[in-house]
PDB file of C-alpha atoms in Angstrom:
ATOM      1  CA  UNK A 166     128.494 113.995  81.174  1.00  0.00           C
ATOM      2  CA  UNK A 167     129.121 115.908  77.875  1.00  0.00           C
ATOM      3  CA  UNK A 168     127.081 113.817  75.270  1.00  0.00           C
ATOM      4  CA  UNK A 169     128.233 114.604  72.332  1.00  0.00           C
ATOM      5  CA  UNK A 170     130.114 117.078  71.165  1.00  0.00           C
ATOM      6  CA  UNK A 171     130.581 118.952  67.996  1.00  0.00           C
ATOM      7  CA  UNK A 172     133.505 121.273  66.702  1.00  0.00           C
ATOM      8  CA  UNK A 173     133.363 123.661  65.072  1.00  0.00           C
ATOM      9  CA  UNK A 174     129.803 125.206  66.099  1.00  0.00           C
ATOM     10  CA  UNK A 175     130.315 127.867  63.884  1.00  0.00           C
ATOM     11  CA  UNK A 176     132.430 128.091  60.574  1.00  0.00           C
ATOM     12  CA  UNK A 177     132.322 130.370  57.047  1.00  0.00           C
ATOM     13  CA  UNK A 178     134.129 128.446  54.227  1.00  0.00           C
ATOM     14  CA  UNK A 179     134.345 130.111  50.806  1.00  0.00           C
ATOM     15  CA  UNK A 180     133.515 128.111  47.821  1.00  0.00           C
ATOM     16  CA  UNK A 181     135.896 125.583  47.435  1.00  0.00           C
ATOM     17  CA  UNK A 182     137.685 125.131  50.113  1.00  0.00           C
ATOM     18  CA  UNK A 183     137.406 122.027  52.578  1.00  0.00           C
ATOM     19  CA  UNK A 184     137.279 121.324  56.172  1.00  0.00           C
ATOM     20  CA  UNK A 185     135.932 118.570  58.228  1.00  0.00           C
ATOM     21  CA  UNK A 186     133.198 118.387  61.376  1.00  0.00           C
ATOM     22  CA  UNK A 187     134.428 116.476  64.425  1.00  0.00           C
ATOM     23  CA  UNK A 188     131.715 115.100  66.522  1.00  0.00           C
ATOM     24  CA  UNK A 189     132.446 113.048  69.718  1.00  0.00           C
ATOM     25  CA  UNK A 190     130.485 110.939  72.083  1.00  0.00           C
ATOM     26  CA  UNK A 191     130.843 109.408  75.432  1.00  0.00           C
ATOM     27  CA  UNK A 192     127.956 107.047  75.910  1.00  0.00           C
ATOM     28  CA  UNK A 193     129.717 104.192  74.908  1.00  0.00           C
ATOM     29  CA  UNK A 194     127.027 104.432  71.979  1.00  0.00           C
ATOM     30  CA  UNK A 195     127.598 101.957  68.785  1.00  0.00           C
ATOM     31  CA  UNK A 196     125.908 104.191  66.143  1.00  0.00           C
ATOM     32  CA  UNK A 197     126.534 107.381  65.148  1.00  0.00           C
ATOM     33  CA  UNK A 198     124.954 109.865  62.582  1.00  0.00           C
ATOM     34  CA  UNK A 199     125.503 113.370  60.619  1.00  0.00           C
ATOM     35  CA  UNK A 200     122.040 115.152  59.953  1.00  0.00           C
ATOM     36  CA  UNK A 201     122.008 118.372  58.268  1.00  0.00           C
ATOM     37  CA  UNK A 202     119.113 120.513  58.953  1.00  0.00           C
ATOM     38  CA  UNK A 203     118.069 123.678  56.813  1.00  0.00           C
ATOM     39  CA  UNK A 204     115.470 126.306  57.422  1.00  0.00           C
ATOM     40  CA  UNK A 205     112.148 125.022  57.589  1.00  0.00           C
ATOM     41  CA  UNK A 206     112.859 121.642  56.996  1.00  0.00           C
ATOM     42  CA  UNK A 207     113.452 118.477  59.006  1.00  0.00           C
ATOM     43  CA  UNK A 208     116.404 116.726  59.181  1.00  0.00           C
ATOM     44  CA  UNK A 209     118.228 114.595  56.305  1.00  0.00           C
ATOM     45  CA  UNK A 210     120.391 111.779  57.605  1.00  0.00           C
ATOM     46  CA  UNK A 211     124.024 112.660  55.499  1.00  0.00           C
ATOM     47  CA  UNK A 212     125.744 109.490  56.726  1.00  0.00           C
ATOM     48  CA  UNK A 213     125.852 106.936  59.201  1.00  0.00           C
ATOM     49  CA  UNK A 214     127.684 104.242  61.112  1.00  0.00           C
ATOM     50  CA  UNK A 215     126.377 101.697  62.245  1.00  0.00           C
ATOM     51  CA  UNK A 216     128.843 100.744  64.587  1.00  0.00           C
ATOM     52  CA  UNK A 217     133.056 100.946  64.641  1.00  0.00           C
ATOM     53  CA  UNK A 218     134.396  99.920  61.226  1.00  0.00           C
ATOM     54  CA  UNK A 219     131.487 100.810  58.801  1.00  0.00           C
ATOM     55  CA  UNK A 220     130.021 103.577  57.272  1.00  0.00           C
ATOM     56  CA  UNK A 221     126.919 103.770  54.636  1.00  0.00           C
ATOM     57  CA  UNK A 222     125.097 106.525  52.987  1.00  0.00           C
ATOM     58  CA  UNK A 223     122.001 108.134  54.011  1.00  0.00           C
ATOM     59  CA  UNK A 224     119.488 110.627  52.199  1.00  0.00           C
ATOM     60  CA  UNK A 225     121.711 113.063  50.845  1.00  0.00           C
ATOM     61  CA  UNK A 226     125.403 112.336  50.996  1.00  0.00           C
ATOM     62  CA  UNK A 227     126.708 114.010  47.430  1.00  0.00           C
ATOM     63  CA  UNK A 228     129.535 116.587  48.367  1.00  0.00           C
ATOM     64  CA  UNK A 229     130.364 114.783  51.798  1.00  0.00           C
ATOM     65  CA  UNK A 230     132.670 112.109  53.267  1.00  0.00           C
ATOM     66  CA  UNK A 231     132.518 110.439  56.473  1.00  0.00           C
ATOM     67  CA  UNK A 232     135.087 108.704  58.561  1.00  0.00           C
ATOM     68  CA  UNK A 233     134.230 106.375  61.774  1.00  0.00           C
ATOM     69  CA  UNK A 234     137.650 106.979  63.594  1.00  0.00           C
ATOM     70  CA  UNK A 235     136.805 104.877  66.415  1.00  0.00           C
ATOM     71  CA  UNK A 236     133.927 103.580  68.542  1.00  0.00           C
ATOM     72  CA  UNK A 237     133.479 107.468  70.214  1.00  0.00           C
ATOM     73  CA  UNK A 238     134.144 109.779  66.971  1.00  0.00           C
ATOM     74  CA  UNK A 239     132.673 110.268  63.779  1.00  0.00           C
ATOM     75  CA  UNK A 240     134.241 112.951  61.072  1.00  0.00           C
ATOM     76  CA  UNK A 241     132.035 114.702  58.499  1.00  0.00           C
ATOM     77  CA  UNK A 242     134.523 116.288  55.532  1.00  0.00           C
ATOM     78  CA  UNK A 243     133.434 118.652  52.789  1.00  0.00           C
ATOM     79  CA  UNK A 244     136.274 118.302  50.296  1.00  0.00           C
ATOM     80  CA  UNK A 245     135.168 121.333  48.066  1.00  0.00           C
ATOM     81  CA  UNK A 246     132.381 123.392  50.081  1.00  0.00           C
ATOM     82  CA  UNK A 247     129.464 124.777  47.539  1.00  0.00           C
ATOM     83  CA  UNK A 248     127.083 127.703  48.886  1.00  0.00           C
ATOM     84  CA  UNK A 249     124.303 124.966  48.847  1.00  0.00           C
ATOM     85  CA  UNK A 250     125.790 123.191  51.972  1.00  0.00           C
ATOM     86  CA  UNK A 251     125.177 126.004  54.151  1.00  0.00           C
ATOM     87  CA  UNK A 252     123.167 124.002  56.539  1.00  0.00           C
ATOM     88  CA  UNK A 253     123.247 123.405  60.199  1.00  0.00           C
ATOM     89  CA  UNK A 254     124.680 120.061  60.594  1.00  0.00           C
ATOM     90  CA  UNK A 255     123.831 117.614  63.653  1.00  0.00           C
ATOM     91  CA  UNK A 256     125.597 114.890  64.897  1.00  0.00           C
ATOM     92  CA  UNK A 257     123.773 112.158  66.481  1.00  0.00           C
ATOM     93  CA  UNK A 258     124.295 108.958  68.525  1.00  0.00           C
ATOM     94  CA  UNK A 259     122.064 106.145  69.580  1.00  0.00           C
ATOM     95  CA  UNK A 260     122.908 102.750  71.607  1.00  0.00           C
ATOM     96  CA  UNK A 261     122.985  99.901  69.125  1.00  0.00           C
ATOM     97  CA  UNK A 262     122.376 100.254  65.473  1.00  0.00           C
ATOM     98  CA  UNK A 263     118.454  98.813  65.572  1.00  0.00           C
ATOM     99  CA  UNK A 264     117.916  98.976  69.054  1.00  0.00           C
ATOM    100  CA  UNK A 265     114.837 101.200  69.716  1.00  0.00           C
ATOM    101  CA  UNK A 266     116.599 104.047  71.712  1.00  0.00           C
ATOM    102  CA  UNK A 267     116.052 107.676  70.806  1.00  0.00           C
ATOM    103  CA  UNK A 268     118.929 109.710  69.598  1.00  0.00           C
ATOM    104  CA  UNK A 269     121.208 112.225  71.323  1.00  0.00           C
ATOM    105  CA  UNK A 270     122.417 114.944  69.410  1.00  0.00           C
ATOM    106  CA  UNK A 271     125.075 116.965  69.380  1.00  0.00           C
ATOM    107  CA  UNK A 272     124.949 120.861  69.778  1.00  0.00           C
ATOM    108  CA  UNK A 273     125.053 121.327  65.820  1.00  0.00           C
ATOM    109  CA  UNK A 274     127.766 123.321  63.901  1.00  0.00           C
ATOM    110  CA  UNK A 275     126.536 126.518  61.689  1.00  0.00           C
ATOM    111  CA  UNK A 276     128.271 126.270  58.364  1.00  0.00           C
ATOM    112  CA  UNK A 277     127.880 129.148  55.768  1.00  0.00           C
ATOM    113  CA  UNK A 278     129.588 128.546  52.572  1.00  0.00           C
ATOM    114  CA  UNK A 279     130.247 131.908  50.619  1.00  0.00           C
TER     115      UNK A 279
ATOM    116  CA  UNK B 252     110.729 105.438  50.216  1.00  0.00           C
ATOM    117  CA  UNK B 253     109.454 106.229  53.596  1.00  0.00           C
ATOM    118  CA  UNK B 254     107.854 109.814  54.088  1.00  0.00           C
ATOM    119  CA  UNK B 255     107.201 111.628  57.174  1.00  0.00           C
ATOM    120  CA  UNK B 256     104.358 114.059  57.200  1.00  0.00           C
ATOM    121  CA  UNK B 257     103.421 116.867  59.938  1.00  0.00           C
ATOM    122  CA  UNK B 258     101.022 119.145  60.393  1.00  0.00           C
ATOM    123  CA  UNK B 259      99.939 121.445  61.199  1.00  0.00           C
ATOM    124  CA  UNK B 260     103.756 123.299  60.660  1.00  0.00           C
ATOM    125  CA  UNK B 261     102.693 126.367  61.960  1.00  0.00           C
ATOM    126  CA  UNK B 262     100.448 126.558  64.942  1.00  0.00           C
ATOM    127  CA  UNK B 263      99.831 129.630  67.213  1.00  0.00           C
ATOM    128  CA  UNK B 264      98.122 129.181  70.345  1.00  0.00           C
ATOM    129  CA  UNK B 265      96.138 130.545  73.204  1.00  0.00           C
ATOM    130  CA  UNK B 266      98.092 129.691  76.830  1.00  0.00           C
ATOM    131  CA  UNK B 267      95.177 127.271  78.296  1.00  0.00           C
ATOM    132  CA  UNK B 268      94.111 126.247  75.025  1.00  0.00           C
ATOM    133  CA  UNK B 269      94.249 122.410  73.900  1.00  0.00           C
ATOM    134  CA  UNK B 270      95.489 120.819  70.225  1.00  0.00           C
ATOM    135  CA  UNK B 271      96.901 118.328  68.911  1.00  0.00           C
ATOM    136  CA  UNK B 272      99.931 117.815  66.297  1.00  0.00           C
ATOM    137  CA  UNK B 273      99.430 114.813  64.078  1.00  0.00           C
ATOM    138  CA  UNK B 274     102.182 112.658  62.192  1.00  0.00           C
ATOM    139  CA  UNK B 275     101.463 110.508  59.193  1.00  0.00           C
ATOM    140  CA  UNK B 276     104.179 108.290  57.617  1.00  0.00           C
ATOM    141  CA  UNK B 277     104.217 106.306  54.595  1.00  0.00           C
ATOM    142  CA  UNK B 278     105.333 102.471  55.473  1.00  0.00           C
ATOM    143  CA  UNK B 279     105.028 100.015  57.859  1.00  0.00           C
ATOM    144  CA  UNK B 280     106.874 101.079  61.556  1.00  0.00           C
ATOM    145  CA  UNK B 281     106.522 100.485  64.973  1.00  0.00           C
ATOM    146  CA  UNK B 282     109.059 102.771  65.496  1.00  0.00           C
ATOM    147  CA  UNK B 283     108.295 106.594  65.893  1.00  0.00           C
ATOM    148  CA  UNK B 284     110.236 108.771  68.238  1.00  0.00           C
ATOM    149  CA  UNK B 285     108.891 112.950  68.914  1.00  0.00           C
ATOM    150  CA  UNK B 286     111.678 115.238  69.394  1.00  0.00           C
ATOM    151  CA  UNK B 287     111.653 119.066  70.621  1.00  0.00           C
ATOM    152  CA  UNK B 288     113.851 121.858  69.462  1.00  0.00           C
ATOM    153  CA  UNK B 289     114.383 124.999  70.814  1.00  0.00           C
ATOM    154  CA  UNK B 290     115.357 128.338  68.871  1.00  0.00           C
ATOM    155  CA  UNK B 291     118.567 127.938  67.927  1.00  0.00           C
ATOM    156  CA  UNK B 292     119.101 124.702  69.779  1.00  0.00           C
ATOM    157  CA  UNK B 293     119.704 121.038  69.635  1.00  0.00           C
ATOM    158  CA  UNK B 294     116.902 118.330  69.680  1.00  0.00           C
ATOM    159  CA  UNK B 295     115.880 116.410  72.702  1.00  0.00           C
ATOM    160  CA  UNK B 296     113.648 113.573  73.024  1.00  0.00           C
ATOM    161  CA  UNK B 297     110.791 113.582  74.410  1.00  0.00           C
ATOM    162  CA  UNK B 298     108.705 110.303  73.515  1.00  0.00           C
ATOM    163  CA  UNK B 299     109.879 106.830  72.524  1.00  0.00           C
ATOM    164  CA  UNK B 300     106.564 104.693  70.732  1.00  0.00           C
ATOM    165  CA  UNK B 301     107.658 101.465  70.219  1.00  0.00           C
ATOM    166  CA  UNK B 302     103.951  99.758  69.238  1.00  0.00           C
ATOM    167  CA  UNK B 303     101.036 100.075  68.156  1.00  0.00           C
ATOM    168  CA  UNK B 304      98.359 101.425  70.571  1.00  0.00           C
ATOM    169  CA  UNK B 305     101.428 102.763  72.575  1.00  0.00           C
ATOM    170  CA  UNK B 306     100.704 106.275  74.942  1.00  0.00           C
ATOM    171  CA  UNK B 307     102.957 108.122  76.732  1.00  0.00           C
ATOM    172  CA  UNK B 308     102.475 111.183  78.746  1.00  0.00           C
ATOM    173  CA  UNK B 309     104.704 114.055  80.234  1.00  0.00           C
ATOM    174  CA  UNK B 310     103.215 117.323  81.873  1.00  0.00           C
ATOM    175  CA  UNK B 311     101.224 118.796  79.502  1.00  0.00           C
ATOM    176  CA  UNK B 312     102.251 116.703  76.673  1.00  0.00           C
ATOM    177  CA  UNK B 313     100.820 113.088  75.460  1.00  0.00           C
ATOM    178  CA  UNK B 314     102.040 111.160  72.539  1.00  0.00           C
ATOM    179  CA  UNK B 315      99.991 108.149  70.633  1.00  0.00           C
ATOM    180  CA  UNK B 316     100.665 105.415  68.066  1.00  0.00           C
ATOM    181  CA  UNK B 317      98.338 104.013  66.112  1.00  0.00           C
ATOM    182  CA  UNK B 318     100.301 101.527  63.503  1.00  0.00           C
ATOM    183  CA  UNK B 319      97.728 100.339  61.488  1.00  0.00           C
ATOM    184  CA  UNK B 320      96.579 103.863  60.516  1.00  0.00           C
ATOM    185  CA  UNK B 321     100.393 105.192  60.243  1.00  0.00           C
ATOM    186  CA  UNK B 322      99.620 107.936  62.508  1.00  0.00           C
ATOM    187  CA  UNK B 323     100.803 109.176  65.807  1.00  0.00           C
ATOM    188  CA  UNK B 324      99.370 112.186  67.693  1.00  0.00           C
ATOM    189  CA  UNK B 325     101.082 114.557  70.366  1.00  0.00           C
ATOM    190  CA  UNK B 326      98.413 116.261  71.747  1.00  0.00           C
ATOM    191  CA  UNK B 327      99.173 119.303  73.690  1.00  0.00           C
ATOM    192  CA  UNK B 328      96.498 120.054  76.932  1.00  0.00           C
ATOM    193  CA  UNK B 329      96.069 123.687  78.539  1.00  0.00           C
ATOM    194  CA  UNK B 330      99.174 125.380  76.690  1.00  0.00           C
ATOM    195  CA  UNK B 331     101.707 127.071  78.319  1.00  0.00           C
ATOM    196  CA  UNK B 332     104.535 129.823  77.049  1.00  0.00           C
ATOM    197  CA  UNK B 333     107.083 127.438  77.761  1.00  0.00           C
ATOM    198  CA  UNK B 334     105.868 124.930  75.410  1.00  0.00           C
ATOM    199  CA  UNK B 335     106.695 126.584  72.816  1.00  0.00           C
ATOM    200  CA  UNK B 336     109.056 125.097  70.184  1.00  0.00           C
ATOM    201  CA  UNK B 337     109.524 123.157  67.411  1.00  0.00           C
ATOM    202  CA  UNK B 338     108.393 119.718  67.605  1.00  0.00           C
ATOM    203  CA  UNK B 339     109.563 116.771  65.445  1.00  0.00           C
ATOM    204  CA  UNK B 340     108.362 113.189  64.634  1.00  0.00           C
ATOM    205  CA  UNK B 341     110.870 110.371  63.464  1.00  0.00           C
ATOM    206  CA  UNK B 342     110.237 106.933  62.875  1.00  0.00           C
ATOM    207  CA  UNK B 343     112.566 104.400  61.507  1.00  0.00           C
ATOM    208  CA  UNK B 344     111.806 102.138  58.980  1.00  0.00           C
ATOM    209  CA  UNK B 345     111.234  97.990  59.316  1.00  0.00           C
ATOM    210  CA  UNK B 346     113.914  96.816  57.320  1.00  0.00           C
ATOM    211  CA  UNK B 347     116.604  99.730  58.152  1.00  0.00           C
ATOM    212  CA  UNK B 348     116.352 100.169  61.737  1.00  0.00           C
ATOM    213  CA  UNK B 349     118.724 102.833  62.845  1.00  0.00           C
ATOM    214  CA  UNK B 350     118.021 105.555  60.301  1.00  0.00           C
ATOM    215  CA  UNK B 351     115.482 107.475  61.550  1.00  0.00           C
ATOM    216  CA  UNK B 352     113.362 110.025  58.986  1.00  0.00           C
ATOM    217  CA  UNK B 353     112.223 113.009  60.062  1.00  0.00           C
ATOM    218  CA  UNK B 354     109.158 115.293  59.359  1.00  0.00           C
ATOM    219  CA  UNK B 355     109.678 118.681  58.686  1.00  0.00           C
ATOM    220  CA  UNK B 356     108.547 119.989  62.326  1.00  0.00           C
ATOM    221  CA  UNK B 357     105.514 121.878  63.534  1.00  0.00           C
ATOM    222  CA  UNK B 358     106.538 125.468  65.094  1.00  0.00           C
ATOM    223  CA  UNK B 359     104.468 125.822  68.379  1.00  0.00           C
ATOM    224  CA  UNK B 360     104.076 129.671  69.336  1.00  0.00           C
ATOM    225  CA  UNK B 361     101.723 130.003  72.830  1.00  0.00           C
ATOM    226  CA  UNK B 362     100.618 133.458  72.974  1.00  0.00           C
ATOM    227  CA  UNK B 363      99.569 134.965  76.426  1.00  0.00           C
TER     228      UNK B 363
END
């Protein structure tokens, strides 16, 4: 079973230019989630979906769009990368939006904006 | 606004030695979840607290909830190298079950 999976796991942007995180899932999950995680620091929820079909913002979602393509993936985009969203970004899935099931995470994808 | 508080962040331990890691949050849950992270790594989950009074154990690890004092506790018995990591609480709030908000992680480092 892969989980979920991320692309890319690593990527340099410079500043300015866009390019979007594909995360996957196979656990027939309903929600799905994009952390970002920078050094010493927990993680801050970007976005999330609570199931297929809706989207809502989470902590800290200036500078990012999301896209729920279907029940299994979940798009983060960065339209115009700035050097503060170098981060380590996590994607995350859990069974039902409210249910009290732990969440899976993705591998995470390294993003350094120059 | 719910806020998730750790600490210590930093701890640096004796192999054999015992301590415990201690989570305070801000609002009402009976929701908090511990999560471990390796160097470099992903998270994985390693305790699920759904009420109050709630203890689970795994090896050398043991995770509490206590609800009314908005504090859960993974205490860590006779240390090992392997157990070292980063270690993560999350607890979701009441009224927005789902999102989960993290603390900012306590770095475990078990010395020989």
């Amino acid at each position: 079973n892969a989980g979920v999976t991320q692309t890319p796991k690593f990527q340099v942007l410079k500043t300015g230019q866009s390019m979007t995180l594909q995360c996957a899932q196979d656990m027939n999950h309903n929600s799905m989630y994009w952390y970002r995680q920078d050094p010493g620091m927990g993680l801050r929820l970007i976005y999330y979906s609570a199931s297929e079909g809706t989207t809502d913002k989470g902590e800290v979602p200036n500078g990012y769009n999301v896209s729920r393509l279907n029940k299994r993936e979940f798009s983060l985009r960065l339209e115009s990368a700035a050097p503060s969203q170098t981060s380590v970004y996590f994607c995350a899935s859990r069974w039902r939006f409210g249910n009290f099931g732990e969440l899976f995470f993705g591998e995470g994808s390294r993003l350094t904006v120059l | 606004e719910l806020k998730v508080e750790q600490n210590p962040l930093f701890l640096s331990m004796q192999e054999g030695k015992n301590y415990t890691i201690y989570c305070n949050y801000s609002t009402t849950s009976d929701r908090l979840y511990w999560y471990r992270q390796d160097p470099g790594k992903s998270l994985e989950s390693l305790f699920v607290l759904l009420s109050n009074g709630a203890v689970k154990q795994e090896g050398r690890l043991m995770a509490s909830l206590d609800t009314k004092a908005r504090l859960s506790t993974l205490h860590i018995t006779a240390a090992v190298h392997d157990l070292s990591a980063t270690y993560f609480c999350a607890v979701d709030m009441d009224t927005n079950a789902g999102k989960s908000t993290f603390g900012d992680g306590t770095t475990l480092t078990v010395k020989p």
